[in-house]
Coordinates of C-alpha atoms and ligand atoms in Angstrom, one line a residue:
M12 CA 63.3 198.1 73.3
M13 CA 63.2 200.3 70.4
R14 CA 59.7 201.6 70.8
Y15 CA 60.3 205.0 70.3
C16 CA 61.8 204.5 66.7
R17 CA 58.7 202.6 65.8
D18 CA 56.7 205.6 67.0
V19 CA 58.2 207.6 64.5
G20 CA 58.5 205.1 61.6
M21 CA 62.2 205.1 62.1
Q22 CA 64.8 202.3 62.0
P23 CA 66.7 201.6 65.0
L24 CA 70.1 202.2 65.0
Y25 CA 73.1 199.8 65.9
A26 CA 76.8 200.1 66.7
I27 CA 76.8 203.7 66.5
K28 CA 79.9 205.3 67.2
L29 CA 81.0 208.5 68.9
I30 CA 82.6 211.5 66.9
M31 CA 83.5 213.4 70.0
N32 CA 83.8 212.6 73.9
E33 CA 82.4 216.1 75.2
I34 CA 80.3 218.7 74.2
K35 CA 79.0 221.7 75.8
I36 CA 75.3 223.4 74.9
F37 CA 73.2 226.4 75.2
C38 CA 69.6 225.2 76.0
P39 CA 67.2 228.0 75.2
A40 CA 64.1 229.0 77.0
T41 CA 60.8 228.8 75.0
I42 CA 57.3 230.6 75.4
A43 CA 54.7 228.0 74.5
N44 CA 51.1 228.8 73.7
L45 CA 51.2 232.3 72.5
S46 CA 47.7 233.2 73.3
C47 CA 45.5 231.5 70.6
G48 CA 47.9 228.7 70.3
F49 CA 47.4 226.4 73.4
D50 CA 49.3 223.3 73.6
V51 CA 50.3 223.7 69.7
L52 CA 52.2 226.8 69.3
G53 CA 55.7 228.0 70.8
L54 CA 58.6 230.2 70.2
C55 CA 62.4 229.8 71.0
L56 CA 64.2 232.8 72.9
E57 CA 67.9 233.7 72.6
T58 CA 69.1 235.5 75.7
A59 CA 67.5 233.2 78.3
G60 CA 68.5 229.3 78.8
D61 CA 70.3 226.9 80.4
E62 CA 73.8 225.1 79.6
M63 CA 74.7 221.7 79.9
I64 CA 78.0 219.4 79.5
I65 CA 77.7 216.0 78.1
R66 CA 80.3 213.5 77.7
K67 CA 81.1 210.1 76.9
S68 CA 81.3 207.6 79.9
D69 CA 82.8 203.8 79.7
K70 CA 79.7 203.0 81.8
K71 CA 76.7 202.4 79.6
G72 CA 73.5 204.0 80.8
V73 CA 73.2 207.9 81.7
R74 CA 74.0 209.4 84.7
I75 CA 73.5 212.9 86.1
T76 CA 76.8 213.9 87.6
K77 CA 76.5 217.9 88.5
I78 CA 73.6 220.2 88.7
V79 CA 74.4 224.1 89.4
G80 CA 71.7 226.7 90.0
A81 CA 68.5 224.6 91.0
D82 CA 67.7 222.2 93.4
L83 CA 66.6 219.3 91.2
P84 CA 66.9 215.6 91.3
L85 CA 70.3 213.8 90.4
E86 CA 68.5 210.4 89.7
T87 CA 68.3 209.7 86.0
E88 CA 64.8 208.4 86.2
K89 CA 63.4 211.7 88.2
N90 CA 65.2 214.0 86.2
V91 CA 63.8 215.1 82.6
A92 CA 67.2 215.1 81.1
G93 CA 68.0 211.6 82.3
V94 CA 64.7 210.2 81.3
A95 CA 64.7 211.9 77.9
A96 CA 68.4 210.6 77.2
L97 CA 67.1 207.0 78.2
A98 CA 64.2 207.1 75.7
M99 CA 66.9 208.2 72.8
L100 CA 69.1 205.4 74.0
D101 CA 66.5 203.3 73.6
A102 CA 66.6 203.5 70.2
V103 CA 70.4 203.3 69.4
E104 CA 72.9 200.5 70.3
T105 CA 75.9 202.1 71.9
E106 CA 78.7 200.2 73.7
F107 CA 79.2 203.4 76.3
G108 CA 76.9 205.6 78.3
F109 CA 77.0 209.3 78.8
E110 CA 77.5 211.7 81.9
I111 CA 75.2 215.1 82.0
E112 CA 76.2 218.3 83.9
I113 CA 73.3 220.9 83.9
Y114 CA 74.0 224.6 84.6
K115 CA 70.5 226.0 85.3
N116 CA 69.2 229.6 84.9
I117 CA 66.0 229.0 83.6
K118 CA 64.0 228.6 87.1
A119 CA 61.6 225.6 87.1
G120 CA 57.9 226.5 87.2
S121 CA 58.7 229.8 85.6
G122 CA 56.6 229.1 82.3
I123 CA 59.4 229.5 80.0
G124 CA 60.4 225.8 79.4
S125 CA 62.6 224.9 82.2
S126 CA 62.0 221.2 81.8
A127 CA 62.0 221.5 78.0
A128 CA 65.5 222.9 78.1
S129 CA 66.9 219.9 80.0
S130 CA 64.9 217.3 78.2
A131 CA 65.7 218.7 74.7
G132 CA 69.4 219.4 75.6
A133 CA 70.3 216.3 76.8
V134 CA 68.9 214.7 73.4
F135 CA 70.2 217.2 71.3
G136 CA 73.8 216.8 73.1
I137 CA 74.0 213.1 72.7
N138 CA 72.8 213.2 69.4
E139 CA 75.9 215.4 68.4
L140 CA 78.2 213.5 70.5
L141 CA 77.1 210.3 68.0
G142 CA 77.4 212.3 65.0
Q143 CA 73.7 213.3 64.2
P144 CA 72.0 210.0 63.7
F145 CA 68.6 211.7 64.1
T146 CA 67.2 214.7 62.8
R147 CA 66.3 217.4 65.1
K148 CA 62.3 216.7 64.4
E149 CA 63.3 212.9 65.4
L150 CA 64.8 214.4 68.9
V151 CA 61.2 215.7 69.5
L152 CA 59.9 212.6 70.2
F153 CA 62.4 211.4 72.8
A154 CA 62.5 214.8 74.3
M155 CA 58.8 214.7 75.0
Q156 CA 59.3 211.6 77.3
G157 CA 61.1 214.0 79.6
E158 CA 58.1 216.5 79.6
K159 CA 56.0 213.7 80.3
L160 CA 57.9 213.2 83.5
A161 CA 57.6 217.0 84.5
S162 CA 53.9 217.4 83.5
G163 CA 52.6 214.1 83.1
N164 CA 51.7 214.9 79.6
A165 CA 54.4 214.2 76.6
H166 CA 53.7 217.5 75.2
A167 CA 55.9 218.9 72.6
D168 CA 54.8 222.9 72.7
N169 CA 58.2 223.8 74.4
V170 CA 60.9 220.8 73.4
A171 CA 60.0 221.5 69.4
P172 CA 61.0 225.5 69.4
A173 CA 63.8 224.6 71.8
L174 CA 65.1 221.9 69.4
L175 CA 63.9 223.4 66.0
G176 CA 64.4 227.2 66.8
G177 CA 62.1 230.1 65.7
F178 CA 58.1 229.3 65.7
T179 CA 56.6 225.8 65.9
L180 CA 53.4 224.2 65.5
V181 CA 52.5 221.0 66.8
R182 CA 50.1 220.0 64.2
S183 CA 49.3 216.7 65.7
S184 CA 51.3 214.9 68.6
S185 CA 50.2 211.4 67.7
P186 CA 51.5 210.8 65.2
L187 CA 54.1 213.6 65.6
D188 CA 53.8 216.3 63.1
I189 CA 55.8 219.3 63.7
V190 CA 56.0 222.3 61.5
K191 CA 58.2 225.1 61.7
I192 CA 57.0 228.5 60.9
Q193 CA 58.8 231.4 59.5
S194 CA 58.6 234.6 61.0
P195 CA 60.0 238.1 60.6
S196 CA 63.5 239.0 61.7
E197 CA 62.4 242.0 63.8
L198 CA 60.0 239.9 66.2
Y199 CA 61.2 240.6 69.9
A200 CA 59.8 238.8 72.8
T201 CA 59.7 240.3 76.4
V202 CA 58.8 238.1 79.3
V203 CA 58.7 238.9 82.7
H204 CA 58.6 236.2 85.3
P205 CA 56.8 237.4 88.8
Q206 CA 58.7 235.0 91.4
I207 CA 55.6 233.3 92.7
E208 CA 55.0 229.7 92.6
L209 CA 52.4 228.5 90.4
K210 CA 52.3 224.8 89.7
T211 CA 51.7 223.3 85.8
S212 CA 48.9 221.0 87.6
D213 CA 47.1 224.1 89.2
A214 CA 47.3 226.3 86.0
R215 CA 45.6 222.9 84.4
S216 CA 43.0 222.2 86.9
V217 CA 41.3 225.7 86.4
L218 CA 40.8 224.9 82.6
K219 CA 37.4 223.7 81.2
Q220 CA 37.3 220.5 79.4
T221 CA 34.6 222.0 76.9
V222 CA 34.8 224.8 74.8
S223 CA 31.7 226.6 72.9
L224 CA 31.6 226.8 69.4
K225 CA 31.9 230.4 69.1
S226 CA 34.8 230.6 71.0
A227 CA 36.4 227.6 68.8
I228 CA 35.7 229.8 65.6
T229 CA 37.3 232.8 67.2
Q230 CA 40.3 230.7 68.4
W231 CA 41.1 228.8 65.1
G232 CA 40.6 232.4 63.1
N233 CA 43.4 233.7 65.4
V234 CA 45.6 230.7 64.8
G235 CA 45.3 230.9 61.1
G236 CA 45.8 234.5 61.1
L237 CA 48.8 234.2 63.4
I238 CA 50.6 232.0 61.0
A239 CA 49.4 233.8 58.2
G240 CA 50.9 237.0 59.7
L241 CA 54.2 235.4 60.5
Y242 CA 54.9 234.2 56.8
T243 CA 53.8 237.4 55.3
Q244 CA 55.7 239.5 58.1
D245 CA 52.5 241.3 58.7
Y246 CA 53.1 242.8 62.2
E247 CA 49.6 244.1 62.3
L248 CA 48.2 240.9 61.8
I249 CA 50.4 238.8 64.3
G250 CA 49.0 241.8 66.8
R251 CA 45.2 241.0 65.7
S252 CA 45.5 237.6 66.2
L253 CA 47.6 237.4 69.4
H254 CA 44.1 236.9 71.5
D255 CA 43.1 233.9 73.5
E256 CA 39.4 233.6 74.7
I257 CA 39.4 230.1 76.1
V258 CA 42.6 229.6 78.4
E259 CA 43.8 233.2 79.4
P260 CA 40.6 234.2 81.1
L261 CA 40.5 231.3 83.5
R262 CA 44.4 231.1 84.1
S263 CA 45.2 235.0 84.4
V264 CA 43.5 235.3 87.5
L265 CA 46.4 233.2 89.1
I266 CA 49.0 235.7 88.2
P267 CA 49.5 238.9 90.0
G268 CA 49.2 242.2 88.2
F269 CA 48.2 240.2 85.0
D270 CA 45.8 242.8 83.4
L271 CA 47.7 245.8 84.5
I272 CA 50.9 244.2 82.7
K273 CA 49.4 243.4 79.7
K274 CA 47.4 247.0 79.3
T275 CA 51.0 248.4 79.8
A276 CA 52.5 246.3 77.7
Y277 CA 50.1 247.5 74.9
E278 CA 50.4 251.0 76.0
N279 CA 54.3 250.6 75.3
G280 CA 53.6 249.4 71.9
A281 CA 53.6 245.6 72.0
L282 CA 51.8 243.7 69.0
G283 CA 50.2 241.2 71.7
S284 CA 50.5 240.0 75.3
G285 CA 49.6 236.9 76.9
I286 CA 50.6 234.2 79.6
S287 CA 53.8 232.4 78.6
G288 CA 53.1 228.5 78.8
S289 CA 51.2 227.8 82.0
G290 CA 52.6 231.0 83.6
P291 CA 53.2 232.9 85.9
S292 CA 55.3 234.6 83.4
I293 CA 53.8 236.8 80.9
F294 CA 54.9 237.6 77.3
A295 CA 54.6 240.5 74.9
L296 CA 55.7 240.2 71.4
S297 CA 56.6 243.7 69.5
K298 CA 58.6 245.0 66.3
G299 CA 62.0 246.0 67.2
K300 CA 64.4 245.9 70.0
E301 CA 63.9 249.3 71.3
T302 CA 60.1 248.7 71.9
A303 CA 60.7 245.1 73.7
E304 CA 63.0 247.1 76.1
K305 CA 60.5 249.8 76.9
I306 CA 57.7 247.2 77.2
G307 CA 60.2 245.5 79.5
K308 CA 60.8 248.4 81.9
A309 CA 57.3 249.3 82.0
M310 CA 56.6 245.9 83.3
S311 CA 59.5 246.0 85.8
A312 CA 58.1 249.3 87.2
I313 CA 54.6 247.6 87.8
Y314 CA 56.3 244.6 89.8
D315 CA 58.5 247.2 91.4
E316 CA 55.4 249.4 92.8
M317 CA 53.7 245.9 94.0
N318 CA 57.1 245.0 95.7
L319 CA 57.2 241.7 94.2
P320 CA 60.5 240.3 93.0
Y321 CA 60.7 239.4 88.9
E322 CA 63.1 238.9 86.0
V323 CA 63.0 240.3 82.9
H324 CA 64.0 238.7 79.3
V325 CA 64.2 240.8 76.3
S326 CA 65.1 238.5 73.3
K327 CA 65.0 238.3 69.5
V328 CA 63.5 234.9 68.4
N329 CA 65.8 232.4 68.2
D330 CA 66.0 230.8 64.6
E331 CA 68.8 228.2 65.4
G332 CA 67.6 226.9 68.6
M333 CA 69.8 224.6 70.7
K334 CA 73.3 225.3 69.7
I335 CA 76.9 224.0 70.4
I336 CA 79.0 226.1 72.6
A337 CA 82.3 224.3 72.8
P338 CA 84.3 222.7 71.5
Ligands
ADP404 P1 58.1 225.5 83.1 O1 56.8 225.9 83.6 O2 59.3 226.5 83.3 O3 58.3 224.8 81.6 P2 57.9 222.9 84.3 O4 56.7 223.0 85.1 O5 57.8 222.4 82.6 O6 58.9 224.3 84.2 O7 58.9 221.9 84.8 C1 59.3 221.9 85.9 C2 59.3 220.5 86.9 O8 60.2 219.5 86.2 C3 59.4 220.7 88.2 O9 58.8 220.0 88.9 C4 61.1 220.2 88.3 O10 61.4 219.3 89.5 C5 60.6 219.0 87.3 N1 62.2 218.5 86.8 C6 62.9 217.4 86.7 N2 64.4 217.4 86.0 C7 64.1 218.8 85.6 C8 65.3 219.5 85.0 N3 66.3 219.1 84.6 N4 65.2 220.9 84.7 C9 64.0 221.6 85.1 N5 62.9 220.9 85.8 C10 62.9 219.7 86.1

């Protein structure tokens, strides 16, 4: 009991009361890795995401009562939303429980944080009903338990931007140390999701366990450059830093048309382009909505030509993260 509190050095909370009975929230999609920032960087999207309704129940515990838009398990322990919520309720003592309805728009396995939207959404929603006993940063730890169910690994690179908004850096996952990074207001993301199945486990299995010192130096130079570029609103520096010579060369072969999509993104004004999360989605960052939309059209034309079904999202960086839609 209360082990998650100890992990983050929090005091367990007792006899917490409700301030609302029901809440409807928007749970944003996220792009993890961002080329050079494998497993540490992520950003939050504004125009792609799920919705959830969370309400108080007189019965203790957590129940998933409805899932619309995806074929996912209703059993609490098999759904990332249920697991994350249980981890949180391990840290607060309440006389009641919660029911969760999930309205999925983000396809599972798309590489834009489908499981993270549900893990983070469940703990955000319950925290709001309880009058915010935890900060958004503290909620990351509970949400990570949902991610552990989805991928076997309690990673924070999608749940941190989903909860905090904007760009986030996981400086350390144990002990957890998350930093929100400022970003320029005109930064847009374009994401194309080719509708093929690419399991996270397969995308992980192609990775090597060691890297050369030369590649490591290039990579941490780029991570530093990207962070500096975001803070100083230096779009050119952001572009120069969006490179990945460690993971992308191994993973990109699993994604149809990757090289062509990336080349086209650059030709249409992208600052940089790479694999979103573990794929198969491909992202591009650009300055301004017009360029982001142009890139989206050019990417679509390639998959149209290849006769491959796809989805495209064009979104400003969402600085707010999870938000309440109702009441
Ligand atoms: P993405 O690549 O888009 O981030 P993930 O691969 O992280 O998606 O997560 C998808 C996995 O998590 C699938 O195996 C799916 O069955 C499982 N899962 C369990 N509950 C949920 C949920 N509420 N939302 C999305 N995926 C879930």
